[in-house]
mmCIF file with all atom_site columns, C-alpha atoms in Angstrom:
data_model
loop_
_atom_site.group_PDB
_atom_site.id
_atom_site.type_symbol
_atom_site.label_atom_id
_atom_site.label_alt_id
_atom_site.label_comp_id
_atom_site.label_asym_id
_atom_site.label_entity_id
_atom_site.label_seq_id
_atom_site.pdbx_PDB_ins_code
_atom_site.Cartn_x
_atom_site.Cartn_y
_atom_site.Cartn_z
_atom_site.occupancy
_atom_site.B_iso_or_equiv
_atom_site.pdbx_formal_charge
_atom_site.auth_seq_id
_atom_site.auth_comp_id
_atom_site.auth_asym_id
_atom_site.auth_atom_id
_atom_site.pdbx_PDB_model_num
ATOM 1   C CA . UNK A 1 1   ? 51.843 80.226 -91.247  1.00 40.00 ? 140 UNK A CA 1
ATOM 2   C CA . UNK A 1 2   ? 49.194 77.864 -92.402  1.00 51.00 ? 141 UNK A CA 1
ATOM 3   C CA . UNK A 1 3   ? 46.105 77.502 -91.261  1.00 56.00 ? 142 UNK A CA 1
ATOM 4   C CA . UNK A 1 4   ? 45.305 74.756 -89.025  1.00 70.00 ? 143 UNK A CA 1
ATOM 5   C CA . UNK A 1 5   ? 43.748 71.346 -90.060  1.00 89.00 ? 144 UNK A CA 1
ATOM 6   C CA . UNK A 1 6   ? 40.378 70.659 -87.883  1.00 91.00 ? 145 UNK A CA 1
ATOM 7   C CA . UNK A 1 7   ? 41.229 67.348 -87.406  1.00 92.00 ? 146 UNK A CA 1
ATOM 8   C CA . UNK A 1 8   ? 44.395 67.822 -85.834  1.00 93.00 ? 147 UNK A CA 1
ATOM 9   C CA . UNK A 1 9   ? 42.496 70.485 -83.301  1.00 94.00 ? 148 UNK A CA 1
ATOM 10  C CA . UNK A 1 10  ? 40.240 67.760 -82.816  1.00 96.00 ? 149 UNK A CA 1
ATOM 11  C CA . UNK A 1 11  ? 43.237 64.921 -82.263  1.00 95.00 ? 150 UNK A CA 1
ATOM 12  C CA . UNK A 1 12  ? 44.604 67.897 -79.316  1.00 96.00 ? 151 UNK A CA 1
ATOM 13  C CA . UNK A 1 13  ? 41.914 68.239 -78.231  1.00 96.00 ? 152 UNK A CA 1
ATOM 14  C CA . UNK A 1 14  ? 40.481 64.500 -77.910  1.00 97.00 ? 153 UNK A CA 1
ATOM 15  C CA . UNK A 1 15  ? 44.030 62.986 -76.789  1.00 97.00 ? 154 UNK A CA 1
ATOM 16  C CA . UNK A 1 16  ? 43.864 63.787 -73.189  1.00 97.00 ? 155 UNK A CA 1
ATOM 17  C CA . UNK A 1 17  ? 40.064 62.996 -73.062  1.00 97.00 ? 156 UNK A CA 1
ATOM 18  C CA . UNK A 1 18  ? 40.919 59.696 -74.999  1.00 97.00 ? 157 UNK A CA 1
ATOM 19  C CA . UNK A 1 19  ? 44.234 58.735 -72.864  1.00 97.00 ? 158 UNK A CA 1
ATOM 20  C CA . UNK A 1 20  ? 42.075 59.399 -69.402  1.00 97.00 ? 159 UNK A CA 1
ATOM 21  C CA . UNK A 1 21  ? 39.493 56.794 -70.457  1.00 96.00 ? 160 UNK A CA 1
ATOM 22  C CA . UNK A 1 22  ? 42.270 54.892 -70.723  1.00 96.00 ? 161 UNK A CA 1
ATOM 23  C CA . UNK A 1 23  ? 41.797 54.245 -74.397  1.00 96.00 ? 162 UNK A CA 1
ATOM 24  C CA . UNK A 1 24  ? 43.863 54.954 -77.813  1.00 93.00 ? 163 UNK A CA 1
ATOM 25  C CA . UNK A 1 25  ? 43.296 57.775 -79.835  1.00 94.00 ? 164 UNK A CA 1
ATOM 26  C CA . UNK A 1 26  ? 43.823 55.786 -83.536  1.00 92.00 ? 165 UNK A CA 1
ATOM 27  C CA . UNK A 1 27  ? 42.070 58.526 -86.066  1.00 92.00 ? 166 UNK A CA 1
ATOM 28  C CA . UNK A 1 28  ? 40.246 61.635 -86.524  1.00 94.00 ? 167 UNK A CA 1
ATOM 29  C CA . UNK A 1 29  ? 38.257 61.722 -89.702  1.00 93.00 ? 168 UNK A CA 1
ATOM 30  C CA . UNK A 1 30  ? 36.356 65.379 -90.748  1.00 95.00 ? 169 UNK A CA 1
ATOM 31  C CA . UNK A 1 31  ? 34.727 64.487 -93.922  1.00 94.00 ? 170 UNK A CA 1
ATOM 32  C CA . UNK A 1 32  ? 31.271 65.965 -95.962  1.00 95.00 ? 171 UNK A CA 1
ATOM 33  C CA . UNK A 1 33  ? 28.800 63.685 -97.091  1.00 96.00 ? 172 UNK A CA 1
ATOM 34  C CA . UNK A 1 34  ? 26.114 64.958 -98.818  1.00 95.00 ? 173 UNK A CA 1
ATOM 35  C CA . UNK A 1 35  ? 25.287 67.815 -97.278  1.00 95.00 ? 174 UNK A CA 1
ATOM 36  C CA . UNK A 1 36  ? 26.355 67.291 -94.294  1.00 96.00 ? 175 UNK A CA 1
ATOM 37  C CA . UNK A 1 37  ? 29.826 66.998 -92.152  1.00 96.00 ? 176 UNK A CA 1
ATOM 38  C CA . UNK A 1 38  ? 30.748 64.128 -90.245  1.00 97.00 ? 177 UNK A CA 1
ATOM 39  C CA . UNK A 1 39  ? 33.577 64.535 -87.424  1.00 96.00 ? 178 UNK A CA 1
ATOM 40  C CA . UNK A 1 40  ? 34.299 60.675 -86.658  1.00 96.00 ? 179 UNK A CA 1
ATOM 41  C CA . UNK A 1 41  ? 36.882 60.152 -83.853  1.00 97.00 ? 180 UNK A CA 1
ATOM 42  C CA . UNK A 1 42  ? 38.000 56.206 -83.632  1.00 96.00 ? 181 UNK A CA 1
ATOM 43  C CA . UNK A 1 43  ? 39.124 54.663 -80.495  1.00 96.00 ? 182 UNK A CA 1
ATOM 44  C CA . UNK A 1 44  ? 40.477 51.385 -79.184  1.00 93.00 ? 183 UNK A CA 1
ATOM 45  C CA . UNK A 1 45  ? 41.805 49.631 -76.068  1.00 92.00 ? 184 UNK A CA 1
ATOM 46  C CA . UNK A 1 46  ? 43.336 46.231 -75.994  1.00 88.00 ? 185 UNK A CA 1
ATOM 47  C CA . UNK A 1 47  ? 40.140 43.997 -75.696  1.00 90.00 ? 186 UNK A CA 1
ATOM 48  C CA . UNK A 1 48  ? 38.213 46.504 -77.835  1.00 90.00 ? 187 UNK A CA 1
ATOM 49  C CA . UNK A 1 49  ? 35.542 49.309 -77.080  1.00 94.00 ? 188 UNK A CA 1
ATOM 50  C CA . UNK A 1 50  ? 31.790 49.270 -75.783  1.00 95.00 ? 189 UNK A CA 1
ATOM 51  C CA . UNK A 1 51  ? 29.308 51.470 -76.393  1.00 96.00 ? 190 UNK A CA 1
ATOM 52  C CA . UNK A 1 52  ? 29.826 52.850 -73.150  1.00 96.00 ? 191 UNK A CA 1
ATOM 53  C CA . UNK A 1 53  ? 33.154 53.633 -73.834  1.00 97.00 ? 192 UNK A CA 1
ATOM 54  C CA . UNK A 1 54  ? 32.451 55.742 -77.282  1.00 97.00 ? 193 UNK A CA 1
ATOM 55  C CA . UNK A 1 55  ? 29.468 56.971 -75.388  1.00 97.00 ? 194 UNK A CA 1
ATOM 56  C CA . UNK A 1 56  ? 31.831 58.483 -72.374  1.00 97.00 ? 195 UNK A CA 1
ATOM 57  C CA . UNK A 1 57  ? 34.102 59.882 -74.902  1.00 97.00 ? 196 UNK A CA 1
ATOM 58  C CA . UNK A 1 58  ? 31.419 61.275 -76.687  1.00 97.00 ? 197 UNK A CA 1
ATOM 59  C CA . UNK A 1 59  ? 30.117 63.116 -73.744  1.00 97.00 ? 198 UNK A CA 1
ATOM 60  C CA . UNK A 1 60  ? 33.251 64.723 -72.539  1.00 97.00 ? 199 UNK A CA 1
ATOM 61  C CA . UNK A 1 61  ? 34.614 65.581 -76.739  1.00 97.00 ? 200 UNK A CA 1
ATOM 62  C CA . UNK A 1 62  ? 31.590 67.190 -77.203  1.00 96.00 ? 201 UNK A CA 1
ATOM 63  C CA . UNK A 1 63  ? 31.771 69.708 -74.113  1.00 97.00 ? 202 UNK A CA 1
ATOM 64  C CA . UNK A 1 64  ? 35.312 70.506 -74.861  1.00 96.00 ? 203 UNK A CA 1
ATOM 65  C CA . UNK A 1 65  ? 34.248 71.421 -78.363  1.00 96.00 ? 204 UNK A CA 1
ATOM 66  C CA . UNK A 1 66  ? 31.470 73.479 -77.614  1.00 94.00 ? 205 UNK A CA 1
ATOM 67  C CA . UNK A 1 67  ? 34.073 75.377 -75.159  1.00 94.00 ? 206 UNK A CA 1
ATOM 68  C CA . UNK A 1 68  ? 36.588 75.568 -78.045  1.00 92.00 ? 207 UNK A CA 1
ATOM 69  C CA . UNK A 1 69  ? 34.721 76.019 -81.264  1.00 90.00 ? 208 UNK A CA 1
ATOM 70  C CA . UNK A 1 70  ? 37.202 75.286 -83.920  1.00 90.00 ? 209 UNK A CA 1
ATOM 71  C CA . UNK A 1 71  ? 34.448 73.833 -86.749  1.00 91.00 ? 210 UNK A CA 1
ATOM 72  C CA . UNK A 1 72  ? 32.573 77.242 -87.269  1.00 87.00 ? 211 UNK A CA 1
ATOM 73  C CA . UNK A 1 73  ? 29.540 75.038 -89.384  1.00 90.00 ? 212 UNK A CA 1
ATOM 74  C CA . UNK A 1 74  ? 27.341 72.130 -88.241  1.00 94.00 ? 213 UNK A CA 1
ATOM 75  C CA . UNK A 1 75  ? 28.631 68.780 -87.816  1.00 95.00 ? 214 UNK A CA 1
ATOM 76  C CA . UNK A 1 76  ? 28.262 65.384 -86.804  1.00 97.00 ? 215 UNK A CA 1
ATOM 77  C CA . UNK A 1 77  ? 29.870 64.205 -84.033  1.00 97.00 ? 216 UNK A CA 1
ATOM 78  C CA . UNK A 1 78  ? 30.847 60.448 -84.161  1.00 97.00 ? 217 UNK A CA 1
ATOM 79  C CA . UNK A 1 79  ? 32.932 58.491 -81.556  1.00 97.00 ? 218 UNK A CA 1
ATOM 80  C CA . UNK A 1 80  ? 33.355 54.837 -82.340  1.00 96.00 ? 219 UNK A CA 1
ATOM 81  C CA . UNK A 1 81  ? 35.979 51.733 -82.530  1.00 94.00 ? 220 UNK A CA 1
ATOM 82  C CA . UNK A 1 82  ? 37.823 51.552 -86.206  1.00 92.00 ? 221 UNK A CA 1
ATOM 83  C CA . UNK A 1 83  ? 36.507 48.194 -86.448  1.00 90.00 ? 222 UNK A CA 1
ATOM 84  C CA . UNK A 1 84  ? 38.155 44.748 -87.750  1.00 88.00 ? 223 UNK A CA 1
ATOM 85  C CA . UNK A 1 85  ? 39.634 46.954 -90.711  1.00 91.00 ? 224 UNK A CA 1
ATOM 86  C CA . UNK A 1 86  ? 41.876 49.245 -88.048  1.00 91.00 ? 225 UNK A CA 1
ATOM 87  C CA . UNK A 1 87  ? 43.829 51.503 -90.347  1.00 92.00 ? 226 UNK A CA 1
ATOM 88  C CA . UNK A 1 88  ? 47.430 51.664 -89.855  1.00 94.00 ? 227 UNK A CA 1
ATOM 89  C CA . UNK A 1 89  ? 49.073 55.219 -89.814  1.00 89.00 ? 228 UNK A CA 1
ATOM 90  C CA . UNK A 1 90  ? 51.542 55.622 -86.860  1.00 89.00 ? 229 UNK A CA 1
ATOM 91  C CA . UNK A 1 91  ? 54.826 53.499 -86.546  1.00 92.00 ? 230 UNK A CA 1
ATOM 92  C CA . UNK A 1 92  ? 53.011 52.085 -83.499  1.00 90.00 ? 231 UNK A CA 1
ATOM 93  C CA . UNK A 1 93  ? 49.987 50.586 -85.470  1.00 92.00 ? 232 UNK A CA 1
ATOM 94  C CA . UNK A 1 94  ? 52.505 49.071 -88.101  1.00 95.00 ? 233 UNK A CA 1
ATOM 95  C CA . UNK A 1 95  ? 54.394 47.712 -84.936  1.00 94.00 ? 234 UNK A CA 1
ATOM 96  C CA . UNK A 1 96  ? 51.345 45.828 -83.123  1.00 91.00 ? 235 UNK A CA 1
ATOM 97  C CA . UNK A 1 97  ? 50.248 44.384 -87.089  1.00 94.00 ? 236 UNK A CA 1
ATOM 98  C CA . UNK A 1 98  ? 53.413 42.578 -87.455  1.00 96.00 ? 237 UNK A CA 1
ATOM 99  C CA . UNK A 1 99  ? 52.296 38.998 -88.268  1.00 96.00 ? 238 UNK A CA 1
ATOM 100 C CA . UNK A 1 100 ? 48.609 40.088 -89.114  1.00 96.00 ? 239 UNK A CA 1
ATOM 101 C CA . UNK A 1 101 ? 46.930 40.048 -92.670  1.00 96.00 ? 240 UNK A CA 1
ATOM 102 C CA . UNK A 1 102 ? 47.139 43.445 -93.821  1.00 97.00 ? 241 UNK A CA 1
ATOM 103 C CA . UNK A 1 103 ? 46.281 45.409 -96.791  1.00 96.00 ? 242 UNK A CA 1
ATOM 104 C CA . UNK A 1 104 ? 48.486 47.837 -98.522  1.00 96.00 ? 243 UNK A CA 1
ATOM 105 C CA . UNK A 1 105 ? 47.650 50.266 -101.514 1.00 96.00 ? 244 UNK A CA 1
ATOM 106 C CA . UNK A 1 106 ? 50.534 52.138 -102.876 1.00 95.00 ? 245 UNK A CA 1
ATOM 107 C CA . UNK A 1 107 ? 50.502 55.751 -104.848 1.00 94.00 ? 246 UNK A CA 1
ATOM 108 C CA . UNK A 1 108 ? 51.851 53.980 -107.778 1.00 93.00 ? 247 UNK A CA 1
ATOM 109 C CA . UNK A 1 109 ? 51.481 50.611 -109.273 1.00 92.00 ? 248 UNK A CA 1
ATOM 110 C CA . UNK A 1 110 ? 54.677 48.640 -107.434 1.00 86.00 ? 249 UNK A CA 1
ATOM 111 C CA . UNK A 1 111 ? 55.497 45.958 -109.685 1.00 81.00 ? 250 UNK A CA 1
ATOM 112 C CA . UNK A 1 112 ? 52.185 46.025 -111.376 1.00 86.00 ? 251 UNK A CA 1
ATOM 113 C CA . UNK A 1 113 ? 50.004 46.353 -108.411 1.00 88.00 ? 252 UNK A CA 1
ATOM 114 C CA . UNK A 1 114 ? 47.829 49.035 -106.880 1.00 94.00 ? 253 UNK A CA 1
ATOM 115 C CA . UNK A 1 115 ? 47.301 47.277 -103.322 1.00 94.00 ? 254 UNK A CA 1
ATOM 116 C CA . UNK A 1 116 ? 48.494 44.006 -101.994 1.00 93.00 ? 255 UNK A CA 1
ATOM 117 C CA . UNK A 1 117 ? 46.936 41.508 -99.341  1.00 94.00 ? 256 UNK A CA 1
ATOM 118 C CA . UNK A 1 118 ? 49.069 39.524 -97.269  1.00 95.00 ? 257 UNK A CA 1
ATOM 119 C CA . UNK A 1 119 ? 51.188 38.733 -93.600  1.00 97.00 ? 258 UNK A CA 1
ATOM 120 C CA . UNK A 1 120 ? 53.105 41.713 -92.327  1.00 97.00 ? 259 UNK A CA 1
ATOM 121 C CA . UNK A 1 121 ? 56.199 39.989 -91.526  1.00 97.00 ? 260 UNK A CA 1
ATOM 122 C CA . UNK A 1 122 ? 58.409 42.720 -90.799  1.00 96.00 ? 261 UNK A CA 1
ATOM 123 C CA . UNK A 1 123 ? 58.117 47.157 -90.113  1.00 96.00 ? 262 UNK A CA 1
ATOM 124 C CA . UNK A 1 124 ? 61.261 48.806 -89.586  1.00 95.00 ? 263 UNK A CA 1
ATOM 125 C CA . UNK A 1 125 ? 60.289 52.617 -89.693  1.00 93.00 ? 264 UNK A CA 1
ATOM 126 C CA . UNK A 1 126 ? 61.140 52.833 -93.093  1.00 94.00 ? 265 UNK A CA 1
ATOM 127 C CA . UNK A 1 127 ? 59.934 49.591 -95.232  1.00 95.00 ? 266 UNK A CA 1
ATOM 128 C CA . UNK A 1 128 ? 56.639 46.797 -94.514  1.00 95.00 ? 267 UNK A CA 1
ATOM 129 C CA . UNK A 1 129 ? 58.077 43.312 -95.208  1.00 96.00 ? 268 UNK A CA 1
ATOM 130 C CA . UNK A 1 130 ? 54.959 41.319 -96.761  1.00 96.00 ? 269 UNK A CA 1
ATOM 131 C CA . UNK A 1 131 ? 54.564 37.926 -97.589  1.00 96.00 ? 270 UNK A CA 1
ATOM 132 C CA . UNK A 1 132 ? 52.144 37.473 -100.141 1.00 94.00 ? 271 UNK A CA 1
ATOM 133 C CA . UNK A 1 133 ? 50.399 35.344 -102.983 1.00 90.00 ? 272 UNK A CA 1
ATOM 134 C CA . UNK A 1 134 ? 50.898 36.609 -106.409 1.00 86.00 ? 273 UNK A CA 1
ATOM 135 C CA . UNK A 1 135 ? 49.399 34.198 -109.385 1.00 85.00 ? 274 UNK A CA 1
ATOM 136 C CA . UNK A 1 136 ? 49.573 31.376 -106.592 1.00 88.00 ? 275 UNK A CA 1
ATOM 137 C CA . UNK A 1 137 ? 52.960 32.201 -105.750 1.00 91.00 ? 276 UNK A CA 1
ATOM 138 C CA . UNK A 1 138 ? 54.009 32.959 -102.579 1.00 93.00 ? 277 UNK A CA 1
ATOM 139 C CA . UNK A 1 139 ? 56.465 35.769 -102.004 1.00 93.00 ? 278 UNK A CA 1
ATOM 140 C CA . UNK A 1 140 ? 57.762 38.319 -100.047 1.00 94.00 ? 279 UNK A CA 1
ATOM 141 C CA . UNK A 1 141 ? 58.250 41.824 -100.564 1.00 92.00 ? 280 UNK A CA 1
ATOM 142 C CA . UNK A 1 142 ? 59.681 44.974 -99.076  1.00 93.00 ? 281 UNK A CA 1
ATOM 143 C CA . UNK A 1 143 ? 57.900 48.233 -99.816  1.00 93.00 ? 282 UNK A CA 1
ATOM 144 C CA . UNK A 1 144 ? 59.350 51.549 -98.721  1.00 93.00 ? 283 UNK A CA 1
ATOM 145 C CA . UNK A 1 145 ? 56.681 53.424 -96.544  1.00 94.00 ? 284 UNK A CA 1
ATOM 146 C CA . UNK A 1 146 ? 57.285 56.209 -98.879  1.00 94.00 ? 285 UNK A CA 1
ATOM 147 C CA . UNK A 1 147 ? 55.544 54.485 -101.079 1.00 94.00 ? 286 UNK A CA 1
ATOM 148 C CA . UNK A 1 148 ? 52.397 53.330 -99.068  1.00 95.00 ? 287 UNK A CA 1
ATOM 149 C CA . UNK A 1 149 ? 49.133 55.624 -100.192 1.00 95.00 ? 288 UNK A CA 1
ATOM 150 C CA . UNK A 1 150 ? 46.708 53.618 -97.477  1.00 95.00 ? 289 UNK A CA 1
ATOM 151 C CA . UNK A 1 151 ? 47.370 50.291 -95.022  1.00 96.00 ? 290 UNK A CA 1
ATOM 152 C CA . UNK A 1 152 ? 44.470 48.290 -92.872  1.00 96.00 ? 291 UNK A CA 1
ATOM 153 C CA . UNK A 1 153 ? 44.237 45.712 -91.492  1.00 94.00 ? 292 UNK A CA 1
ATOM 154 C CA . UNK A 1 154 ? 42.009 42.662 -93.464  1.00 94.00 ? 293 UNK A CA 1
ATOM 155 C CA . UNK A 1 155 ? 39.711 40.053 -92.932  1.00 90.00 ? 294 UNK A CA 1
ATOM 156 C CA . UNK A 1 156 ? 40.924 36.883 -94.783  1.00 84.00 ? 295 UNK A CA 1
ATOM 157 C CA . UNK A 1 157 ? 38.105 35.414 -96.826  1.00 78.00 ? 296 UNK A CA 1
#
């Protein structure tokens, strides 16, 4: 049986914590940066998150994973709001996009391109509908999820 990912210890272990503050859970991120490991936890509510929000979470995340242990080095804990560029993973994020600006980057070029900005017009579990402006065209296209490396949303400049 494999081993364990930490951040999905960390999502079990944050969800409750996160869903009693009456906040979403949207990412757990466990990366190293220089020498040094960051454990970022991003979460949202409706109208968006305050510092005393992140700050409660913090608190309470921290305890449990002192009581738990699961990262056996050092670590930076960080508990903040994913920001204007929310990254879409679940169905449910795709959902609550539809009719944002969005940007999509794809494992392989799709018709020549690595990434494409544009509205989400349509998710059905299994494709994003985009509408788009190629050369100073405007089009739409469907892109199987299988085929999505990364989505965000964007800020349109």
């Amino acid at each position: 049986m494999p081993k364990e990912r930490v951040t999905d210890i960390v999502e079990r272990l944050a969800l409750p914590i996160v869903e009693a503050a009456g906040l979403e859970l949207v990412d757990v991120e466990y990366k190293k940066e220089g020498a040094n490991w960051y454990l970022r936890v991003f979460i949202d509510k409706p109208e968006g998150v305050d510092i005393d929000d992140c700050s409660r979470v913090s608190e309470q995340l921290s305890e449990r994973l002192d009581e738990v242990d699961p990262i056996p080095n050092s670590y930076f804990l960080e508990v903040s709001s994913p920001g204007a560029e929310r990254p879409l993973k679940k169905p449910s994020d795709f959902e609550r996009a539809v009719g944002q600006y969005v940007h999509v980057s794809f494992y392989e070029p799709l018709n020549g391109q690595k990434a494409l900005e544009g509205t989400l017009n349509r998710f059905d579990g299994e494709s994003v509908e985009l509408e788009v402006m190629l050369k100073g065209v405007r089009k739409t296209m469907v892109v199987p999820l299988d085929k999505v490396a990364a989505a965000r949303l964007a800020v349109k400049l």
